[in-house]
Coordinates of C-alpha atoms in Angstrom, one line a residue:
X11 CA -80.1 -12.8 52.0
X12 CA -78.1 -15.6 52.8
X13 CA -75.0 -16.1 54.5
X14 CA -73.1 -16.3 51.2
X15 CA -74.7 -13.5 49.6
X16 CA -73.8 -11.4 52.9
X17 CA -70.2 -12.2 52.5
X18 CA -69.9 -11.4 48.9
X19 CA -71.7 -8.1 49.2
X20 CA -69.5 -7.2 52.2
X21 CA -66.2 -8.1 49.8
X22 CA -67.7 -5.6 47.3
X23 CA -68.6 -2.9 49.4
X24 CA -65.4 -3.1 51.1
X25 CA -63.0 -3.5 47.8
X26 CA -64.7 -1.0 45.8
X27 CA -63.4 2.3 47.6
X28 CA -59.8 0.7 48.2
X29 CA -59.8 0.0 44.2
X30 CA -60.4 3.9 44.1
X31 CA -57.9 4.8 46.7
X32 CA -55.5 2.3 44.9
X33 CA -55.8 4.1 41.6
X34 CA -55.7 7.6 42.8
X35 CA -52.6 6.4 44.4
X36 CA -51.0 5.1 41.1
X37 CA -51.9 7.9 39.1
X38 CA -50.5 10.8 42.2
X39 CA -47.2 8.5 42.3
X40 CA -47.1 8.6 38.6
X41 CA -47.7 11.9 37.8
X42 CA -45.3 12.9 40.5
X43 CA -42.3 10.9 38.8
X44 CA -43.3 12.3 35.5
X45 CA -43.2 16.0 37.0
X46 CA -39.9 15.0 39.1
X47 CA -38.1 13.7 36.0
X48 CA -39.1 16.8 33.8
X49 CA -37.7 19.1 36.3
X50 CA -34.7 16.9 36.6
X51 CA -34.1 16.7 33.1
X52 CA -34.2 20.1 32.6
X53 CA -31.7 21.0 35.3
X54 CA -29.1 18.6 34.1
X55 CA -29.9 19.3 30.6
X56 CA -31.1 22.6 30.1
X57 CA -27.5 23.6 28.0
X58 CA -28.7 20.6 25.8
X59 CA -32.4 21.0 25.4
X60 CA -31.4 25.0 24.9
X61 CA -28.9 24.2 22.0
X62 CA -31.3 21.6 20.2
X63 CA -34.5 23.8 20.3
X64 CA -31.8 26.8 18.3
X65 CA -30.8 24.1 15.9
X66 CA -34.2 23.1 15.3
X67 CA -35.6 27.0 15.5
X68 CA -35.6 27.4 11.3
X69 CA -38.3 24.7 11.4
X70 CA -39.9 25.8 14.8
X71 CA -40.7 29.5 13.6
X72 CA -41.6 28.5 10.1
X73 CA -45.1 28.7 11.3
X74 CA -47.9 27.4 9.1
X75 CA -51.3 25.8 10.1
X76 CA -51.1 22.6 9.0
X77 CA -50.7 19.0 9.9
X78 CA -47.2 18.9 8.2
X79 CA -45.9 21.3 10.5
X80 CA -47.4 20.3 14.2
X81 CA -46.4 16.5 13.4
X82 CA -42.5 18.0 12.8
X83 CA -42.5 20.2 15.8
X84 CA -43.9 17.2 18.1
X85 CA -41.4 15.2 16.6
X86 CA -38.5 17.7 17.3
X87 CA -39.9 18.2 21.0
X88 CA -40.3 14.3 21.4
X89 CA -36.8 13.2 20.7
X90 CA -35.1 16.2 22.5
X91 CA -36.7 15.2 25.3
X92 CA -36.2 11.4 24.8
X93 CA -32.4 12.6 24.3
X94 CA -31.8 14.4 27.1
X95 CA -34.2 12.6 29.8
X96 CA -33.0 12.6 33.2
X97 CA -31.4 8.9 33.7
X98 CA -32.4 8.2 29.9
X99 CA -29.7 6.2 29.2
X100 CA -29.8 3.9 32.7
X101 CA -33.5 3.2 31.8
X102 CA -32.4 2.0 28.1
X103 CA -29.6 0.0 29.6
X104 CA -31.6 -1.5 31.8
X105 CA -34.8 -2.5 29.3
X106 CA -32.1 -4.0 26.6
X107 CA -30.3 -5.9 29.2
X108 CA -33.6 -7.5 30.5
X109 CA -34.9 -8.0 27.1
X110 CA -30.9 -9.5 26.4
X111 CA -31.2 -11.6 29.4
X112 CA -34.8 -13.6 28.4
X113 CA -33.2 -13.9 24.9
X114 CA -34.8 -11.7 23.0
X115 CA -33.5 -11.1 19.4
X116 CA -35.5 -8.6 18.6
X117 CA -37.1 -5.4 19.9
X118 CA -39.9 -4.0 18.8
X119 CA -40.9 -0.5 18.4
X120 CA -44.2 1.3 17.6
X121 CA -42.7 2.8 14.8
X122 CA -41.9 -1.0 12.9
X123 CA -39.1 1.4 11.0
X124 CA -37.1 1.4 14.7
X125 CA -37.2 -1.8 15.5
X126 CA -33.6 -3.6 16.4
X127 CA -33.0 -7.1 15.9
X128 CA -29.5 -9.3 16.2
X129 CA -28.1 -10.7 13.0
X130 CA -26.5 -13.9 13.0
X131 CA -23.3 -12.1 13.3
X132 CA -24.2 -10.8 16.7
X133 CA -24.5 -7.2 15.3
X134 CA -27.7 -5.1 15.8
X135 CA -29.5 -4.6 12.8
X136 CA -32.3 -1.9 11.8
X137 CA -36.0 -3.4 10.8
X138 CA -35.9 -0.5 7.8
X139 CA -39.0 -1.0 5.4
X140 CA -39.8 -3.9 7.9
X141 CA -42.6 -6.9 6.1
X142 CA -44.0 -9.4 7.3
X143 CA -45.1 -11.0 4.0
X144 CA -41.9 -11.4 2.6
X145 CA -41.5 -10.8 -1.1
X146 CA -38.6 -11.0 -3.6
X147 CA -37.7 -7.2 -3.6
X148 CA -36.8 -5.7 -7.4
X149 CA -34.9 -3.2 -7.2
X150 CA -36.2 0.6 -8.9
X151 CA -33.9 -0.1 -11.9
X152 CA -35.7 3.7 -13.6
X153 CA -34.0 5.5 -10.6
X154 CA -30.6 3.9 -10.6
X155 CA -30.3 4.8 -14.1
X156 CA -31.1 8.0 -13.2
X157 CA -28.3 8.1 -10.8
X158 CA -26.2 6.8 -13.1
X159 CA -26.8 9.2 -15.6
X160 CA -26.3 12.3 -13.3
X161 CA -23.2 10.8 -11.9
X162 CA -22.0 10.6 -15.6
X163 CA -23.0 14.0 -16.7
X164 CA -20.9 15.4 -13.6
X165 CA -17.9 13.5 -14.7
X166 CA -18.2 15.0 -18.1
X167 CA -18.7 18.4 -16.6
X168 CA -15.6 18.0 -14.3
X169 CA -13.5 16.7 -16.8
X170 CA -14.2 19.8 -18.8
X171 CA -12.7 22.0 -15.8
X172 CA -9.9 19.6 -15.7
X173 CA -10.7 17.6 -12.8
X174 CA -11.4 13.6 -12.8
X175 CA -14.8 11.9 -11.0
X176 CA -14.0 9.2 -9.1
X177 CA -17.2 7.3 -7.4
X178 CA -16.2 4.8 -4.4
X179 CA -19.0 3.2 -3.5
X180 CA -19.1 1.7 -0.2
X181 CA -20.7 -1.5 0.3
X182 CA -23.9 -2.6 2.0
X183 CA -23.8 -3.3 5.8
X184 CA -26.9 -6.6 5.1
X185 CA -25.7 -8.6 3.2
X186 CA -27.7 -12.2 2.7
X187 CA -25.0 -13.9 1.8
X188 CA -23.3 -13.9 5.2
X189 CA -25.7 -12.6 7.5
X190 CA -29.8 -14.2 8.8
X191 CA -31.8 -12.1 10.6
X192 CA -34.9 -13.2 12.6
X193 CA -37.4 -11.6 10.4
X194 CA -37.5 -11.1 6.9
X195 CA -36.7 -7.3 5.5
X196 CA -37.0 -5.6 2.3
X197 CA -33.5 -4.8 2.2
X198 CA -31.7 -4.0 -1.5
X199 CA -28.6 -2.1 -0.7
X200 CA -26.4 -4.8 -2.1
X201 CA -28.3 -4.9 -5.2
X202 CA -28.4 -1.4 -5.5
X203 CA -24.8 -0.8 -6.1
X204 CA -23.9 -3.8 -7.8
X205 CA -26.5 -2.7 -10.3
X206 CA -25.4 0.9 -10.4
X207 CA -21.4 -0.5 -10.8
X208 CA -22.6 -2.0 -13.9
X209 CA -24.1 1.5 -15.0
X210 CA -21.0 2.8 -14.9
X211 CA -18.4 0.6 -15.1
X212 CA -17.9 1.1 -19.0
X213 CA -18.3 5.2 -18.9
X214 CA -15.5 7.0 -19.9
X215 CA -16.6 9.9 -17.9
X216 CA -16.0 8.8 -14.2
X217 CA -13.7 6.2 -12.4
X218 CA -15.8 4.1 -10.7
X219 CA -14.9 1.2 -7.5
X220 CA -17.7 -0.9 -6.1
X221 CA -16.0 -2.2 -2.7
X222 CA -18.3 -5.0 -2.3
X223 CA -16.3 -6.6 -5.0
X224 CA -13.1 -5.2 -3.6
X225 CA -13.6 -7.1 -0.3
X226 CA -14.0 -10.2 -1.6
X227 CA -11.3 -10.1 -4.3
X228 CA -8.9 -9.3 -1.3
X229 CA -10.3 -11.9 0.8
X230 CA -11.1 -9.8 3.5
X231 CA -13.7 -10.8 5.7
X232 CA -17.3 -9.4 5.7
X233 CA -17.5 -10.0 9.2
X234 CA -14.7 -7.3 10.3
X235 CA -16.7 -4.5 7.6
X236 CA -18.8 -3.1 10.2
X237 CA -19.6 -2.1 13.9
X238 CA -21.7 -4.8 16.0
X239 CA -23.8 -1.1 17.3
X240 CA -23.7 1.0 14.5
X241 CA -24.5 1.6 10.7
X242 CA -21.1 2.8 9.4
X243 CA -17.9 0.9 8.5
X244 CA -15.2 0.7 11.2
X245 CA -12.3 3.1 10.8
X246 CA -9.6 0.4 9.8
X247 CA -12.5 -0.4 7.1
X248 CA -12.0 3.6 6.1
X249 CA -8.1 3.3 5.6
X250 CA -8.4 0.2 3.9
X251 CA -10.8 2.2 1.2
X252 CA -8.3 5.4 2.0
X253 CA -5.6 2.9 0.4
X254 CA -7.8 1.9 -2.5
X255 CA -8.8 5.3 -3.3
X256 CA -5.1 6.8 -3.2
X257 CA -4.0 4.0 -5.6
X258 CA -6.9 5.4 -8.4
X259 CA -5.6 8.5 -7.9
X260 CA -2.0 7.8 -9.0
X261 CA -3.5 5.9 -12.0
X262 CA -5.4 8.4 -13.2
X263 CA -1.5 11.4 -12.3
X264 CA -2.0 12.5 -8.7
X265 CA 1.1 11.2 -7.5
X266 CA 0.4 10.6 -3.7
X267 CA 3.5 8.8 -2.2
X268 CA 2.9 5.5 -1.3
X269 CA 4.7 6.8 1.9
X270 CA 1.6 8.6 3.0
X271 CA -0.9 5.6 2.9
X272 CA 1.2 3.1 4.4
X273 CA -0.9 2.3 7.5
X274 CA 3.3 1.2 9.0
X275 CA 3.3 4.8 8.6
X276 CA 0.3 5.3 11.3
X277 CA -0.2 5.1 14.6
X278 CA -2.8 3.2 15.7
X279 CA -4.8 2.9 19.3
X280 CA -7.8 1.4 20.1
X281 CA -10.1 2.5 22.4
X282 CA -11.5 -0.6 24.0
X283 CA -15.4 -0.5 24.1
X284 CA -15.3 3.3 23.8
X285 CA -17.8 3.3 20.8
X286 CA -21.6 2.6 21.6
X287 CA -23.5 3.9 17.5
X288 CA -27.0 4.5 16.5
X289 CA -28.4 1.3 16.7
X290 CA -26.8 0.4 20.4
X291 CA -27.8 3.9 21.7
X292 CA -31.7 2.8 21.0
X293 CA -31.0 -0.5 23.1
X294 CA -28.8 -0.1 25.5
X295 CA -25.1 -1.1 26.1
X296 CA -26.4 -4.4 28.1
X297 CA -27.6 -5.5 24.7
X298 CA -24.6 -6.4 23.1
X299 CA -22.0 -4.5 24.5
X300 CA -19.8 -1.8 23.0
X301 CA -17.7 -0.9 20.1
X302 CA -13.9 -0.6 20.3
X303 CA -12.9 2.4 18.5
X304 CA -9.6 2.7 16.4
X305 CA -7.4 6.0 16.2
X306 CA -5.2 6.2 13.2
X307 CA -3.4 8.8 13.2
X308 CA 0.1 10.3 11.0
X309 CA 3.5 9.5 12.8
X310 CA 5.2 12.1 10.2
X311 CA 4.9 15.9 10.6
X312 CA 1.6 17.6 9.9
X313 CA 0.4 21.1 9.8
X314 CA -3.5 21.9 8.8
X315 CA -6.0 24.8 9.3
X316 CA -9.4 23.8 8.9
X317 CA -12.7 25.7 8.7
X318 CA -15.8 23.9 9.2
X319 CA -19.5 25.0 9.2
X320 CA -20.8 26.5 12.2
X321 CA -24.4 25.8 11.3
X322 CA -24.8 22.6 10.2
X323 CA -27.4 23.0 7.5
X324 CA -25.2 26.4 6.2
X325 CA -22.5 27.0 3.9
X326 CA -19.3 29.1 5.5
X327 CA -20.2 31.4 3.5
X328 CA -23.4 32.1 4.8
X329 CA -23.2 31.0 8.5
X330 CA -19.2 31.0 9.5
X331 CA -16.6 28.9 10.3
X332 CA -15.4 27.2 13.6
X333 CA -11.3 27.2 12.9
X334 CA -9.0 25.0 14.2
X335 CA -5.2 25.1 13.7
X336 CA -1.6 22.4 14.2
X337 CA -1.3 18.6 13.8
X338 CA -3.3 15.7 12.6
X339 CA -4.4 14.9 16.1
X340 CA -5.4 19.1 16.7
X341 CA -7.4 19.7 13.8
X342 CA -8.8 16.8 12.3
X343 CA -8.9 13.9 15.0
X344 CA -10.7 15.0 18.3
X345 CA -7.6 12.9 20.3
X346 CA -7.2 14.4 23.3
X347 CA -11.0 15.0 23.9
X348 CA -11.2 11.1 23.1
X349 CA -9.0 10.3 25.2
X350 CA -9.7 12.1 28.3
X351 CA -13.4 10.8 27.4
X352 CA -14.5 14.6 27.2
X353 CA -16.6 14.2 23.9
X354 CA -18.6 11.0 22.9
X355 CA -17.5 8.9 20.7
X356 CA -18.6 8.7 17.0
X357 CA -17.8 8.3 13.7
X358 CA -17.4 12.6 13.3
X359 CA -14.5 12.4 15.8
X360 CA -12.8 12.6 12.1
X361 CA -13.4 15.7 10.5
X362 CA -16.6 16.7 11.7
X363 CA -19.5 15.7 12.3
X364 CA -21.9 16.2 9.1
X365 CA -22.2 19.4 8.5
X366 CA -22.6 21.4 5.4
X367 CA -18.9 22.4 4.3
X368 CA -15.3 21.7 5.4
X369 CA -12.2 23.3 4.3
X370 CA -8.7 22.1 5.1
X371 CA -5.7 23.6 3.7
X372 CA -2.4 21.3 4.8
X373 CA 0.8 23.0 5.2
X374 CA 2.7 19.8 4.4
X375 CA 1.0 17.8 2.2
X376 CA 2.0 14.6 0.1
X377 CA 0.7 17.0 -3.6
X378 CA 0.3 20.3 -4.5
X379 CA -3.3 19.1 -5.5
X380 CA -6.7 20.5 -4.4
X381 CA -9.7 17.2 -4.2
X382 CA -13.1 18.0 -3.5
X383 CA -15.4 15.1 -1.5
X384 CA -19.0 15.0 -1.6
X385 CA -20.0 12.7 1.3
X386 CA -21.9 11.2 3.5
X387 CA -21.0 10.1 7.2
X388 CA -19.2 6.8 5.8
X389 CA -16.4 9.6 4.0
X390 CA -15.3 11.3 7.5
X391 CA -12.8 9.0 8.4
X392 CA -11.2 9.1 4.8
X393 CA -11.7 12.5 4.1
X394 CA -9.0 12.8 7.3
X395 CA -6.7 10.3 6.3
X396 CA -7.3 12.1 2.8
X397 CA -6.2 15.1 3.9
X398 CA -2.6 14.2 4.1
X399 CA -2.3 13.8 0.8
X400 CA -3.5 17.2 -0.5
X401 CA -2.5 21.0 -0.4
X402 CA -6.6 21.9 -0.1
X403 CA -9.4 19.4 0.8
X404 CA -13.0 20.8 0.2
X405 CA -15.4 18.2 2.1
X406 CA -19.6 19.0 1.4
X407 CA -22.7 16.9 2.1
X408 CA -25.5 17.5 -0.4
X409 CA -28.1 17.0 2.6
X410 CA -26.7 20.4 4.0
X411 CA -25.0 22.5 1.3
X412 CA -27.0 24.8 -0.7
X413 CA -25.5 27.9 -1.4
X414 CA -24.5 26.9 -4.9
X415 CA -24.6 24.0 -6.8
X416 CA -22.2 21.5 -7.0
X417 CA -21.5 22.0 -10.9
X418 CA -21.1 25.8 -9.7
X419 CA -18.8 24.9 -7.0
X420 CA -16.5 22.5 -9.3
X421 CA -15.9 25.4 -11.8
X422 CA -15.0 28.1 -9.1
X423 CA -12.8 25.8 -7.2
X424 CA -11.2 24.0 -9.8
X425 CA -10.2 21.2 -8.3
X426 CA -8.0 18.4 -9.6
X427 CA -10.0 15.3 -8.6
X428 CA -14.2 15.2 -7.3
X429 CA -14.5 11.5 -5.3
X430 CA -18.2 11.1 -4.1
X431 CA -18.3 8.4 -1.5
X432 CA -21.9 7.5 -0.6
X433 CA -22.8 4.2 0.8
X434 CA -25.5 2.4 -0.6
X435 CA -28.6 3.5 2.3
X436 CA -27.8 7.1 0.9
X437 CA -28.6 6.5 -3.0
X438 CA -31.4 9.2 -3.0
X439 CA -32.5 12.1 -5.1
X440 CA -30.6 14.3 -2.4
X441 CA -27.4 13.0 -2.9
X442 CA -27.5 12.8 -6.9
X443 CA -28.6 16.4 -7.3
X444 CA -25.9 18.2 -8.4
X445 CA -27.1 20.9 -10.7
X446 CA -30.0 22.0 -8.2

């Protein structure tokens, strides 16, 4: 064996067991971190984890043996852990800021449907129905129609219990017109309710408002819509719709002041980078940065009790009310626990968050009227500022309510005016199903 061969051999038989002691090392250290971090999470977290697992326990004890069901479980126990993870949030900082820092403008997920990109706006944008062989995307005319027809047959049945349907349709956060993103998506939103506007606009049934148009009639900048970190309109973009809304409502009898949408009339804070949404919260603060997050709130004298769900996915009926009494900033604007930065920020500050039923009565209100809202998230904020205006507010998301149907709930309640606000990501069979 020659010298060279000697040497060689020696390298191998001398690397070979510290390549085993290296990896045994790797996997003790890592399995040790793994073990430390689930015991730490649970200890900070437990209150959390303990609360999410009772929310989630309908679906957890629905046992069945099948696919269907592990895959939801796994998926229920995956993101309370990736929720409540010791130091979860430092380690997304820290990713996004690095990822931020080489440039990147978009970050990828294993699930295509998560990935986060940067528009050319500099506000984070969801992948969605992500393709990479980008085609002209037609839009499923069949089911807007079909939207369009249940939206009209409510009208008619409202009108019959003496109410008016108003439909305010907020507008699509992509728009191609004034944002590029960095890949192409299948995104229709904008076609979607320009198409179901012209459904409607001629039907005698309903009052309909497509805000994409009202924007740009009023010349006010697309760019000032939406948050940089989060789906949903801003809250000055809610009272400007608030305003919109109240005017259709006077046309049509309801004879709100103009006193009481009046924004002069309003007192308004921001919070300065207070706000980090749905998008940002998957990347990181260091991404972009945060949101700043208006307060509007009455200057004039209010009085409200409100009763909202205290199971999400439950009417009050069936699973009780949490009450709160006194002011604007008492019972439908979490002020003080925004203030002294006791609750996270989010778009449910006003109201709620979504949950299956709200009631408000006002004490002093602008009518002696009674509205009832069927909403998504983007109707919080306006559903409070609403709420000045009427003696009784009734406030239900069709994901959640089930007790009754809505055409059941309109002719027990009676109320003088039905507004659905939906934006345009929540045009789905859910939210169009009114007779159940």
């Amino acid at each position: 064996m020659s010298l060279k061969e000697r040497i060689i051999r020696l390298f191998i038989l001398t690397f070979k067991p510290m390549k085993k002691i290296y990896y045994k090392i790797v996997v003790y250290v890592f399995v040790g971190f793994i073990s430390l971090t689930l015991v730490c999470s649970f200890v900070v977290s437990y209150k959390d984890i303990i609360s999410s697992l009772y929310e989630s326990k309908e679906t957890i004890f629905s046992f069945e043996f099948s696919s269907s069901y592990f895959n939801k479980v796994i998926d229920i126990v995956d993101n309370i852990y990736s929720n409540n993870v010791f130091l979860h949030r430092r380690y997304v900082d820290l990713f996004g800021g690095m990822q931020r820092a080489i440039g990147k403008s978009i970050i990828w997920e294993s699930d295509p449907n998560k990935t986060i990109m940067i528009g050319s706006d500099g506000k984070l944008y969801s992948s969605g129905n992500i393709t990479m062989n980008f085609a002209d995307y037609t839009i499923n005319e069949n089911q807007l129609n079909s939207y369009a027809e249940k939206l009209s047959d409510l009208g008619a049945f409202a009108n019959s219990n003496g109410a008016q349907l108003v439909f305010f349709q907020a507008p699509a956060r992509y728009d191609s017109e004034y944002v590029q993103l960095p890949i192409a998506v299948n995104d229709s939103s904008r076609e979607n309710v320009n198409y179901l506007y012209e459904q409607l606009i001629n039907d005698n049934n309903l009052i309909v408002l497509n805000s994409q148009y009202l924007y740009k009639e009023q010349n006010i900048g697309f760019e000032d819509l939406f948050y940089k970190t989060d789906h949903h309109w801003t809250v000055k973009t809610a009272f400007w719709a608030y305003i919109e809304i109240c005017k259709v409502f006077n046309e049509i009898g309801i004879g709100i002041d103009q006193y009481y949408y009046d924004i002069s009339n309003y007192n308004y804070e921001t919070e300065k980078n207070a706000f980090l949404g749905s998008l940002g919260e998957r990347v990181g603060e260091l991404y972009v940065g945060r949101d700043d997050f208006d307060l509007i709130y009455p200057k004039f004298d209010t009085d409200y009790i409100k009763l909202a769900s205290a199971v999400y996915n439950k009417s009050i009926t069936q699973g009780g009310s949490n009450t709160l009494e006194g002011g604007f900033t008492d019972a439908i604007l979490s002020y003080e626990a925004i203030k002294t930065k006791q609750i996270k920020v989010t778009l449910g500050s006003y109201v709620s968050g979504d949950i299956s039923e709200v009631i408000i009565k006002n004490k002093k209100p602008a009518t002696d009227k009674k509205i009832l809202i069927l909403k998504d998230s983007f109707a919080l904020p306006v559903s409070a500022f609403l709420s000045t205006c009427f003696e009784e507010e009734i406030i239900l998301d069709p994901r959640y309510y089930n007790e009754k149907t809505i055409y059941e709930y309109i002719a027990e309640y009676q109320p003088d005016v039905v507004l659905v606000l939906y934006n345009p990501n929540a045009y789905n069979s859910t939210f169009f199903n009114f007779c159940g």
